[in-house]
Coordinates of N, CA and C in Angstrom, one line a residue:
Chain A
X246 N 6.2 19.9 0.3 CA 5.8 19.1 1.1 C 4.6 18.0 0.9
X247 N 4.8 17.1 1.8 CA 4.0 15.8 1.5 C 2.9 15.8 2.4
X248 N 1.8 15.4 1.5 CA 0.4 15.3 2.3 C -0.4 14.1 1.9
X249 N -1.1 13.4 2.4 CA -2.0 12.5 2.1 C -3.3 12.6 2.2
X250 N -4.5 12.4 1.4 CA -5.8 12.8 1.3 C -6.3 11.3 1.6
X251 N -7.3 11.1 2.4 CA -8.1 9.6 2.5 C -9.6 10.4 2.2
X252 N -10.4 10.1 1.4 CA -11.6 10.7 1.1 C -12.8 10.5 2.2
X253 N -12.6 9.1 2.2 CA -13.6 8.0 2.7 C -13.2 7.7 4.3
X254 N -14.0 8.5 5.5 CA -13.8 8.4 6.4 C -14.0 7.0 7.1
X255 N -15.1 6.4 6.5 CA -15.7 5.0 6.9 C -16.3 4.7 5.5
X256 N -15.9 2.8 5.5 CA -16.3 2.2 4.4 C -17.1 1.1 5.1
X257 N -18.6 1.0 4.9 CA -19.0 -0.3 5.2 C -19.2 -1.3 4.1
X258 N -18.8 -2.4 4.8 CA -19.1 -3.6 3.5 C -19.7 -4.9 4.2
X259 N -20.4 -5.6 3.2 CA -20.3 -6.9 3.8 C -19.4 -7.9 3.7
X260 N -19.4 -9.3 4.3 CA -18.2 -10.2 4.4 C -18.2 -11.0 3.1
X261 N -17.2 -11.0 2.8 CA -16.9 -11.5 1.4 C -16.9 -10.6 0.1
X262 N -17.2 -9.5 0.4 CA -17.5 -8.5 -0.9 C -16.0 -8.0 -1.0
X263 N -16.1 -7.3 -2.0 CA -14.6 -6.6 -2.2 C -14.6 -4.9 -1.9
X264 N -13.7 -4.6 -1.4 CA -13.6 -3.3 -1.0 C -12.2 -2.7 -1.6
X265 N -12.6 -1.3 -1.6 CA -11.3 -0.3 -2.5 C -11.5 0.8 -1.1
X266 N -10.0 1.1 -0.4 CA -10.0 2.2 0.3 C -9.0 3.3 -0.4
X267 N -9.4 4.4 -0.9 CA -8.7 5.4 -1.3 C -7.9 6.4 -0.7
X268 N -6.4 6.5 -1.5 CA -5.7 7.2 -0.8 C -5.2 8.1 -2.0
X269 N -5.0 9.3 -1.9 CA -4.1 10.4 -3.0 C -2.9 11.4 -1.9
X270 N -2.1 11.1 -2.7 CA -0.8 11.8 -2.0 C -0.5 13.0 -2.7
X271 N 0.4 13.9 -2.0 CA 1.0 14.9 -2.7 C 2.8 14.9 -2.6
X272 N 3.4 14.7 -2.9 CA 4.8 14.8 -2.3 C 5.8 15.6 -3.5
X273 N 7.0 16.4 -3.5 CA 7.8 16.8 -4.1 C 8.9 16.1 -4.4
X274 N 9.1 15.1 -3.7 CA 10.3 13.9 -3.7 C 10.0 12.9 -4.3
X275 N 10.9 12.0 -4.1 CA 10.9 10.6 -4.3 C 9.7 10.2 -3.7
X276 N 8.6 9.2 -4.0 CA 7.5 9.0 -3.1 C 7.6 7.5 -2.5
X277 N 7.8 7.4 -1.6 CA 7.4 6.2 -0.9 C 6.0 6.2 -0.1
X278 N 5.0 5.2 -0.3 CA 4.1 5.1 0.2 C 3.7 3.9 1.1
X279 N 2.8 3.8 2.1 CA 2.8 2.9 2.7 C 1.3 2.9 3.5
X280 N 0.7 1.4 3.6 CA -0.6 1.5 4.2 C -0.5 0.8 5.7
X281 N -1.1 1.5 6.7 CA -1.0 0.8 7.9 C -2.2 0.4 8.5
X282 N -2.9 -0.5 9.5 CA -3.9 -0.8 9.8 C -3.9 -0.9 11.5
X283 N -4.7 -0.4 11.9 CA -4.8 -0.3 13.4 C -6.0 -1.0 14.0
X284 N -5.8 -1.8 14.5 CA -7.1 -2.6 15.4 C -7.5 -2.0 16.6
X285 N -8.5 -1.9 17.1 CA -9.1 -1.3 18.2 C -7.9 -1.6 19.3
X286 N -7.7 -0.3 19.7 CA -6.9 -0.4 21.2 C -5.5 -0.9 21.0
X287 N -4.9 -1.0 19.9 CA -3.9 -1.4 19.2 C -2.6 -0.2 18.8
X288 N -1.7 -0.3 18.6 CA -0.9 0.4 17.7 C -0.6 0.4 16.2
X289 N -0.1 0.9 15.3 CA -0.1 0.8 14.0 C 0.5 -0.7 13.6
X290 N 0.4 -1.1 12.8 CA 0.9 -2.4 11.9 C 1.1 -2.0 10.4
X291 N 2.1 -2.3 9.9 CA 2.6 -2.2 8.4 C 1.7 -3.0 7.8
X292 N 1.0 -2.7 6.6 CA 0.3 -3.7 5.9 C 0.9 -4.0 4.6
X293 N 1.5 -2.6 4.0 CA 2.1 -3.1 2.5 C 3.1 -1.7 2.5
X294 N 4.0 -1.6 1.8 CA 4.3 -0.4 1.2 C 5.3 -0.5 -0.2
X295 N 5.1 0.4 -0.6 CA 5.7 1.0 -2.1 C 7.0 1.5 -1.8
X296 N 8.0 1.5 -2.6 CA 9.5 2.3 -2.5 C 9.7 2.2 -3.8
X297 N 9.7 1.4 -4.5 CA 10.1 1.1 -6.2 C 10.1 0.0 -6.8
X298 N 10.0 0.0 -8.0 CA 9.9 -1.1 -8.6 C 8.3 -1.5 -9.2
X299 N 8.0 -2.7 -9.0 CA 6.4 -3.0 -9.4 C 5.6 -2.2 -8.9
X300 N 4.7 -1.5 -9.4 CA 3.6 -0.6 -8.8 C 2.4 -1.2 -8.4
X301 N 2.3 -2.5 -8.4 CA 1.5 -3.2 -7.2 C 2.0 -4.1 -6.4
X302 N 1.9 -3.6 -5.1 CA 2.2 -4.2 -3.8 C 1.1 -5.1 -3.2
X303 N 1.8 -6.5 -2.6 CA 0.7 -6.7 -1.8 C 1.1 -7.4 -0.5
X304 N 0.1 -7.5 0.1 CA 0.4 -7.8 1.5 C 0.1 -9.6 1.9
X305 N 0.5 -10.1 3.0 CA 0.3 -11.3 3.2 C -1.1 -11.8 3.4
X306 N -2.1 -10.8 3.8 CA -3.5 -11.3 4.3 C -4.5 -10.9 3.0
X307 N -4.0 -10.7 1.8 CA -4.8 -10.4 0.6 C -5.0 -9.2 0.4
X308 N -4.6 -8.1 0.9 CA -4.8 -7.0 0.3 C -3.6 -6.7 -0.4
X309 N -3.8 -5.6 -1.5 CA -3.0 -5.2 -2.4 C -3.2 -3.7 -2.8
X310 N -2.0 -2.8 -3.1 CA -2.4 -1.4 -3.5 C -1.5 -1.7 -4.6
X311 N -2.1 -0.1 -5.4 CA -1.4 0.0 -7.2 C -0.9 1.7 -6.8
X312 N 0.4 1.9 -7.1 CA 0.8 3.3 -7.1 C 1.1 3.2 -8.5
X313 N -0.4 4.9 -8.4 CA -0.5 5.3 -9.8 C 0.0 6.4 -9.9
X314 N 1.2 7.3 -10.5 CA 1.8 8.2 -10.5 C 1.1 9.3 -11.1
X315 N 0.2 8.9 -12.1 CA -0.3 9.9 -13.2 C -1.7 10.6 -12.4
X316 N -2.0 9.4 -11.6 CA -3.5 9.9 -10.7 C -3.0 10.2 -9.2
X317 N -1.7 10.3 -9.1 CA -1.1 10.3 -7.4 C -1.8 9.9 -6.4
X318 N -2.3 8.3 -6.8 CA -2.9 7.8 -5.9 C -2.5 6.2 -5.6
X319 N -2.7 5.9 -4.4 CA -2.3 4.6 -3.9 C -3.2 3.6 -3.3
X320 N -4.4 3.5 -4.1 CA -5.6 2.8 -3.5 C -5.4 1.4 -3.1
X321 N -5.8 1.0 -1.7 CA -6.0 -0.2 -1.0 C -7.1 -0.8 -1.7
X322 N -6.8 -2.1 -1.7 CA -8.0 -3.3 -2.5 C -8.0 -4.6 -2.0
X323 N -9.2 -5.1 -1.7 CA -9.2 -6.3 -1.1 C -10.3 -7.3 -1.8
X324 N -10.0 -8.5 -2.6 CA -11.3 -9.0 -3.5 C -12.4 -9.5 -2.8
X325 N -12.0 -9.8 -1.4 CA -12.6 -10.6 -0.3 C -13.0 -10.5 1.0
X326 N -13.3 -9.5 1.4 CA -13.0 -9.4 3.1 C -13.9 -10.1 3.9
X327 N -13.0 -10.1 5.3 CA -13.6 -10.9 6.6 C -13.8 -9.9 7.8
X328 N -14.6 -10.6 8.3 CA -15.0 -9.8 9.9 C -13.7 -9.4 10.4
X329 N -12.6 -10.0 10.2 CA -11.5 -9.5 11.1 C -10.9 -8.4 10.4
X330 N -11.2 -8.1 9.2 CA -10.4 -7.0 8.5 C -11.2 -5.8 9.0
X331 N -12.0 -5.5 9.8 CA -12.7 -4.5 10.6 C -11.5 -3.7 11.4
X332 N -11.2 -2.3 11.1 CA -10.1 -1.7 11.5 C -10.1 -0.4 11.1
X333 N -9.1 0.7 11.6 CA -9.1 1.5 11.0 C -7.4 1.4 10.1
X334 N -7.8 2.1 8.8 CA -6.7 1.7 7.7 C -6.1 3.3 7.5
X335 N -4.8 3.5 7.5 CA -4.0 4.8 7.4 C -3.2 4.7 6.1
X336 N -3.2 5.7 5.3 CA -2.4 6.0 4.3 C -1.5 6.7 4.5
X337 N -0.1 6.3 4.2 CA 1.1 7.5 4.8 C 2.1 7.5 3.3
X338 N 2.6 8.8 3.4 CA 4.0 8.9 2.5 C 5.0 9.2 3.4
X339 N 6.3 8.8 2.9 CA 7.6 9.3 3.5 C 8.1 10.7 3.1
X340 N 7.8 11.5 4.3 CA 8.3 12.7 4.4 C 10.1 12.9 4.7
X341 N 10.5 13.9 5.0 CA 11.7 14.0 5.5 C 11.9 13.6 7.1
X342 N 12.5 12.3 7.1 CA 12.7 11.5 8.3 C 11.4 11.4 9.1
X343 N 10.3 11.2 8.4 CA 8.9 10.9 9.3 C 8.1 10.5 8.3
X344 N 7.0 9.7 8.8 CA 5.9 9.3 8.0 C 4.8 10.5 7.8
X345 N 4.0 10.9 7.0 CA 2.6 11.8 6.8 C 1.6 11.0 6.7
X346 N 0.8 11.0 7.8 CA -0.5 10.2 7.5 C -1.6 10.7 6.9
X347 N -2.4 10.1 6.6 CA -3.8 10.4 5.9 C -4.7 10.5 7.6
X348 N -6.1 11.1 7.3 CA -6.8 11.1 8.9 C -7.5 9.6 8.9
X349 N -7.2 8.7 8.0 CA -7.9 7.1 8.2 C -8.8 6.9 7.8
X350 N -9.4 5.7 7.6 CA -10.5 5.1 7.0 C -11.0 4.0 7.6
X351 N -11.9 3.9 8.2 CA -12.5 2.9 9.1 C -13.5 2.0 8.1
X352 N -12.9 0.5 8.2 CA -13.5 -0.3 7.5 C -14.5 -1.3 8.2
X353 N -15.5 -1.4 8.3 CA -16.6 -1.9 8.8 C -17.2 -2.9 7.9
X354 N -16.9 -4.2 8.4 CA -17.5 -5.6 7.7 C -18.2 -6.1 8.8
X355 N -19.6 -6.0 7.9 CA -20.9 -7.1 8.7 C -21.1 -8.4 8.2
X356 N -21.4 -9.2 8.8 CA -22.0 -10.4 8.4 C -23.1 -10.7 7.3
Chain B
X1045 N 2.7 -8.7 16.9 CA 3.8 -7.9 17.6 C 5.1 -7.6 17.3
X1046 N 5.1 -6.3 17.7 CA 6.0 -5.7 16.7 C 7.4 -5.7 17.6
X1047 N 7.4 -6.0 19.0 CA 8.8 -6.1 19.7 C 8.8 -4.5 20.4
X1048 N 7.5 -3.6 20.2 CA 8.2 -2.5 20.7 C 6.9 -2.2 21.7
X1049 N 7.3 -1.7 22.9 CA 6.4 -2.0 24.0 C 6.3 -0.5 24.6
X1050 N 5.1 -0.2 25.1 CA 4.9 1.4 25.6 C 4.5 1.1 26.9
X1051 N 4.7 2.3 28.0 CA 4.0 2.3 29.3 C 3.9 4.0 30.0
X1052 N 2.9 4.0 30.5 CA 2.0 3.3 30.8 C 0.9 3.1 29.7
X1053 N -0.3 2.3 29.5 CA -1.1 2.2 28.7 C -1.6 3.1 28.8
X1054 N -2.6 4.0 29.9 CA -3.3 4.6 30.3 C -2.7 5.8 31.0
X1055 N -3.3 7.0 31.1 CA -2.9 7.8 31.9 C -3.7 9.2 32.3
X1056 N -4.2 9.5 33.2 CA -4.7 11.0 33.4 C -3.9 11.7 34.2
X1057 N -4.2 12.9 33.7 CA -3.1 14.3 34.2 C -4.3 15.2 34.0
X1058 N -3.6 16.5 34.9 CA -4.6 17.5 34.9 C -3.6 18.7 34.1
X1059 N -4.4 19.7 33.8 CA -3.9 20.9 32.9 C -2.7 21.3 33.9
X1060 N -1.5 21.7 32.9 CA -0.3 22.4 33.9 C 0.4 21.1 34.5
X1061 N 0.4 20.3 34.7 CA 1.2 19.4 35.2 C 1.9 18.5 34.0
X1062 N 3.0 17.6 34.4 CA 4.0 17.4 33.5 C 4.1 15.7 33.3
X1063 N 4.4 15.1 32.2 CA 4.2 13.5 32.0 C 5.3 13.0 31.4
X1064 N 5.7 11.8 31.6 CA 6.7 11.2 30.9 C 6.3 9.5 30.5
X1065 N 6.3 9.8 29.2 CA 5.7 8.0 28.5 C 7.0 7.3 27.8
X1066 N 6.7 6.1 28.2 CA 8.4 5.5 28.0 C 7.8 4.8 26.8
X1067 N 9.0 4.1 26.2 CA 8.8 3.1 24.9 C 10.4 2.3 25.1
X1068 N 10.1 1.1 25.0 CA 11.1 0.3 24.5 C 11.4 -0.6 23.2
X1069 N 12.3 -0.2 22.4 CA 12.3 -0.8 21.4 C 13.3 -2.0 21.6
X1070 N 13.1 -2.6 19.9 CA 13.8 -3.7 19.9 C 15.3 -3.6 19.8
X1071 N 16.1 -4.9 20.0 CA 17.2 -4.6 19.9 C 18.1 -4.2 18.5
X1072 N 18.7 -3.2 18.4 CA 19.3 -2.9 17.2 C 18.5 -1.7 16.3
X1073 N 17.4 -1.4 17.0 CA 16.4 0.0 16.5 C 17.1 0.9 16.8
X1074 N 18.0 1.9 16.3 CA 18.6 2.9 16.7 C 17.8 4.1 16.4
X1075 N 16.6 4.0 16.0 CA 16.2 5.1 15.7 C 14.7 5.1 16.0
X1076 N 14.1 6.0 16.7 CA 12.8 6.3 17.3 C 12.2 7.3 16.9
X1077 N 10.6 7.2 16.8 CA 10.0 8.3 16.5 C 9.0 8.4 17.3
X1078 N 8.6 9.7 17.4 CA 7.3 9.8 18.1 C 6.1 10.1 17.6
X1079 N 4.8 9.8 18.1 CA 3.9 10.6 17.0 C 2.3 10.7 18.3
X1080 N 1.8 11.9 17.9 CA 0.7 12.0 18.3 C -0.7 11.9 17.6
X1081 N -1.6 11.1 18.1 CA -2.8 10.5 17.4 C -3.9 11.3 18.2
X1082 N -4.3 12.4 17.9 CA -5.7 12.8 18.3 C -6.7 11.9 18.0
X1083 N -8.3 12.0 18.8 CA -9.2 11.2 18.5 C -9.7 11.7 17.0
X1084 N -9.8 10.7 15.8 CA -10.2 10.5 15.0 C -9.1 11.3 13.9
X1085 N -8.2 11.4 14.0 CA -7.3 11.8 13.1 C -6.0 10.8 13.0
X1086 N -5.2 11.2 12.0 CA -3.9 10.1 11.9 C -3.0 10.5 12.2
X1087 N -1.8 9.9 12.8 CA -0.8 10.5 13.6 C -0.2 11.4 13.0
X1088 N 0.2 12.6 14.1 CA 1.4 13.7 13.9 C 2.8 13.5 14.3
X1089 N 3.6 13.7 13.4 CA 5.1 13.6 13.9 C 5.6 14.6 14.9
X1090 N 6.0 14.1 15.8 CA 6.4 14.7 17.0 C 8.2 15.2 16.9
X1091 N 8.9 14.0 17.2 CA 9.9 14.3 16.8 C 10.9 12.6 16.7
X1092 N 12.1 12.7 15.9 CA 12.9 11.6 16.0 C 13.9 11.6 16.7
X1093 N 14.7 10.3 16.9 CA 15.9 10.4 17.7 C 16.9 9.1 17.0
X1094 N 17.8 9.4 16.9 CA 18.7 8.8 16.0 C 20.2 8.7 17.1
X1095 N 20.9 7.6 17.9 CA 21.6 7.6 18.2 C 21.6 8.5 19.3
X1096 N 20.7 8.8 20.2 CA 20.2 9.7 21.5 C 20.5 10.9 21.0
X1097 N 20.2 11.4 19.9 CA 20.3 12.9 19.6 C 19.1 13.1 18.8
X1098 N 18.3 14.1 18.8 CA 17.3 14.7 18.4 C 17.8 14.7 16.7
X1099 N 17.1 14.5 15.8 CA 17.5 14.8 14.1 C 16.4 14.7 13.6
X1100 N 15.4 15.4 14.1 CA 13.9 15.6 13.2 C 12.8 16.3 14.3
X1101 N 12.3 17.1 13.8 CA 11.0 17.5 14.6 C 9.8 18.2 14.0
X1102 N 8.6 17.9 14.4 CA 7.2 18.4 13.4 C 7.1 19.5 14.4
X1103 N 5.7 20.0 14.3 CA 5.1 21.4 14.5 C 4.6 21.3 15.9
X1104 N 5.9 20.7 16.9 CA 5.2 20.7 18.3 C 6.2 21.7 19.1
X1105 N 5.3 22.6 19.7 CA 6.5 23.4 20.7 C 7.2 22.7 21.5
X1106 N 8.2 23.2 22.5 CA 9.7 23.3 22.9 C 9.2 22.5 24.2
X1107 N 7.8 22.5 24.8 CA 7.5 21.8 26.1 C 7.4 20.3 25.5
X1108 N 7.4 20.0 24.5 CA 7.4 18.3 24.0 C 8.8 18.1 23.9
X1109 N 9.3 17.2 24.7 CA 11.1 16.9 24.4 C 11.1 15.2 24.6
X1110 N 12.2 14.9 24.4 CA 12.4 13.5 24.4 C 13.9 13.3 24.7
X1111 N 13.9 11.9 24.9 CA 15.4 11.1 25.4 C 15.5 9.8 24.9
X1112 N 16.7 9.6 24.3 CA 16.7 8.3 23.9 C 17.8 7.6 24.7
X1113 N 18.1 6.4 24.9 CA 18.8 5.7 25.8 C 19.8 4.7 25.2
X1114 N 20.9 4.4 25.5 CA 21.9 3.5 24.9 C 21.1 1.6 24.6
X1115 N 20.5 2.0 25.4 CA 19.5 0.3 25.6 C 18.5 0.1 25.2
X1116 N 18.2 1.2 23.9 CA 17.2 1.3 22.7 C 15.9 1.7 23.9
X1117 N 15.9 2.1 24.6 CA 14.6 2.6 25.0 C 14.5 4.3 24.9
X1118 N 13.4 5.1 25.3 CA 13.4 6.2 25.0 C 12.3 6.8 25.9
X1119 N 12.2 8.1 26.0 CA 11.0 8.7 26.5 C 10.6 10.3 26.0
X1120 N 9.2 10.4 25.9 CA 8.7 11.5 25.7 C 8.3 12.3 26.9
X1121 N 8.5 13.5 27.0 CA 8.2 14.3 28.2 C 7.3 15.6 27.6
X1122 N 6.5 15.9 28.1 CA 5.5 17.3 28.0 C 5.4 17.7 29.1
X1123 N 5.8 19.2 29.3 CA 5.4 19.8 30.3 C 4.0 21.0 30.2
X1124 N 4.0 21.6 31.2 CA 2.7 22.4 31.1 C 1.5 21.5 30.4
X1125 N 0.9 20.6 30.4 CA -0.1 20.0 29.6 C -1.2 20.8 29.5
X1126 N -2.0 20.7 28.4 CA -2.7 21.6 27.7 C -3.8 20.7 27.7
X1127 N -5.2 21.0 27.7 CA -6.4 20.0 27.1 C -6.3 19.2 26.0
X1128 N -5.4 20.0 25.2 CA -5.6 19.3 23.6 C -4.3 18.6 23.3
X1129 N -3.5 18.2 24.7 CA -2.5 17.3 24.5 C -3.2 15.8 24.7
X1130 N -4.3 15.9 24.8 CA -5.2 14.6 25.0 C -5.2 13.8 23.9
X1131 N -4.3 12.8 24.1 CA -4.1 11.9 22.6 C -3.9 10.7 22.8
X1132 N -3.7 9.8 21.8 CA -2.8 9.0 21.5 C -1.3 8.7 21.4
X1133 N -0.6 8.5 22.2 CA 1.2 8.9 21.9 C 1.6 7.8 21.4
X1134 N 2.2 7.6 20.3 CA 2.9 6.5 19.6 C 4.1 6.6 19.5
X1135 N 5.0 5.4 19.9 CA 6.4 5.6 19.5 C 6.6 4.5 18.0
X1136 N 7.5 4.9 17.4 CA 7.7 3.7 16.4 C 9.5 3.7 16.4
X1137 N 10.0 2.7 16.2 CA 11.3 2.3 15.9 C 11.7 1.7 14.4
X1138 N 12.8 1.5 14.3 CA 13.5 1.4 12.8 C 15.0 1.2 13.4
X1139 N 15.5 0.1 12.4 CA 17.3 -0.2 12.5 C 17.6 0.5 11.0
X1140 N 18.9 0.5 11.2 CA 19.7 1.3 10.0 C 19.7 0.5 8.8
X1141 N 19.1 -1.0 8.8 CA 19.2 -1.5 7.5 C 18.0 -1.2 6.7
X1142 N 16.9 -0.6 7.7 CA 15.5 -0.7 7.0 C 14.9 0.3 7.3
X1143 N 15.2 1.4 7.2 CA 14.7 2.9 8.0 C 13.5 3.3 7.4
X1144 N 12.8 2.5 6.1 CA 11.3 2.6 5.7 C 10.3 1.9 6.5
X1145 N 11.0 0.7 7.1 CA 9.7 -0.1 8.1 C 9.9 0.6 9.4
X1146 N 9.0 1.0 9.8 CA 8.8 1.4 11.4 C 7.9 0.7 11.9
X1147 N 8.2 0.1 13.4 CA 7.5 -0.7 13.7 C 7.0 0.2 15.4
X1148 N 5.7 0.0 15.1 CA 4.8 0.7 16.2 C 4.4 0.4 17.3
X1149 N 4.5 0.6 18.5 CA 4.2 0.3 19.5 C 2.7 0.5 19.6
X1150 N 2.1 -0.1 21.0 CA 0.6 0.0 21.1 C 0.2 1.4 21.6
X1151 N 1.0 2.1 21.7 CA 0.3 3.8 22.6 C 0.3 3.8 23.8
X1152 N 0.5 5.3 24.0 CA -0.3 5.4 25.6 C -1.1 6.6 25.3
X1153 N -2.3 6.3 26.2 CA -3.7 7.3 25.6 C -3.3 8.0 27.0
X1154 N -3.0 9.5 26.7 CA -3.2 10.5 28.0 C -4.3 11.3 27.8
X1155 N -5.1 11.5 28.9 CA -6.2 12.4 28.9 C -5.5 13.3 30.0
X1156 N -5.9 14.5 29.2 CA -5.6 15.9 30.2 C -7.3 16.4 30.8
X1157 N -7.3 16.4 32.0 CA -8.6 17.4 32.4 C -8.2 18.5 32.8

């Protein structure tokens, strides 16, 4: 069975500071990993995904995540955050015909 | 904007009632999944439909049922509502060429009193 652990329920950070949101997974099959972002009162939007190939994947808005098989991690990073990055971030692993999500990390960016 | 719409946006029901939530996917998206997101939690998989047939189900009782229609719309039906059914219900669609990318709708927030 697949599972995802997001240890940080909330991460406060100042604008223009770097941030890392942690995600650890457990999977007994091929690992497909995803990060989704949820803005207030909205659905989920795909931020980036790892299916195969390069272990470093990037999004169009400056986020990146690195697949680390030995540490079973897929942490999300951004070198400089903006106020507009304030949202809930969910890590997910592909299961059989479904996505298995973590409990989410709320990123709070303040000026 | 994912092109996936859901209705209604909010709904209030009382315990024991039945509810139908609707989702409209993008043209060509022949797979639709429904998720339940309780407050403060990540989404939980309810079931998936492919070409109008259920082809995967999570740990939800039979009173949760669904339909998928040829026009890329779908429904989630919940009978005998319980207080714990209060949640945000999300539908997500994908097309055969990229089943690993799911497009989520904005959700329907259901409150059961």
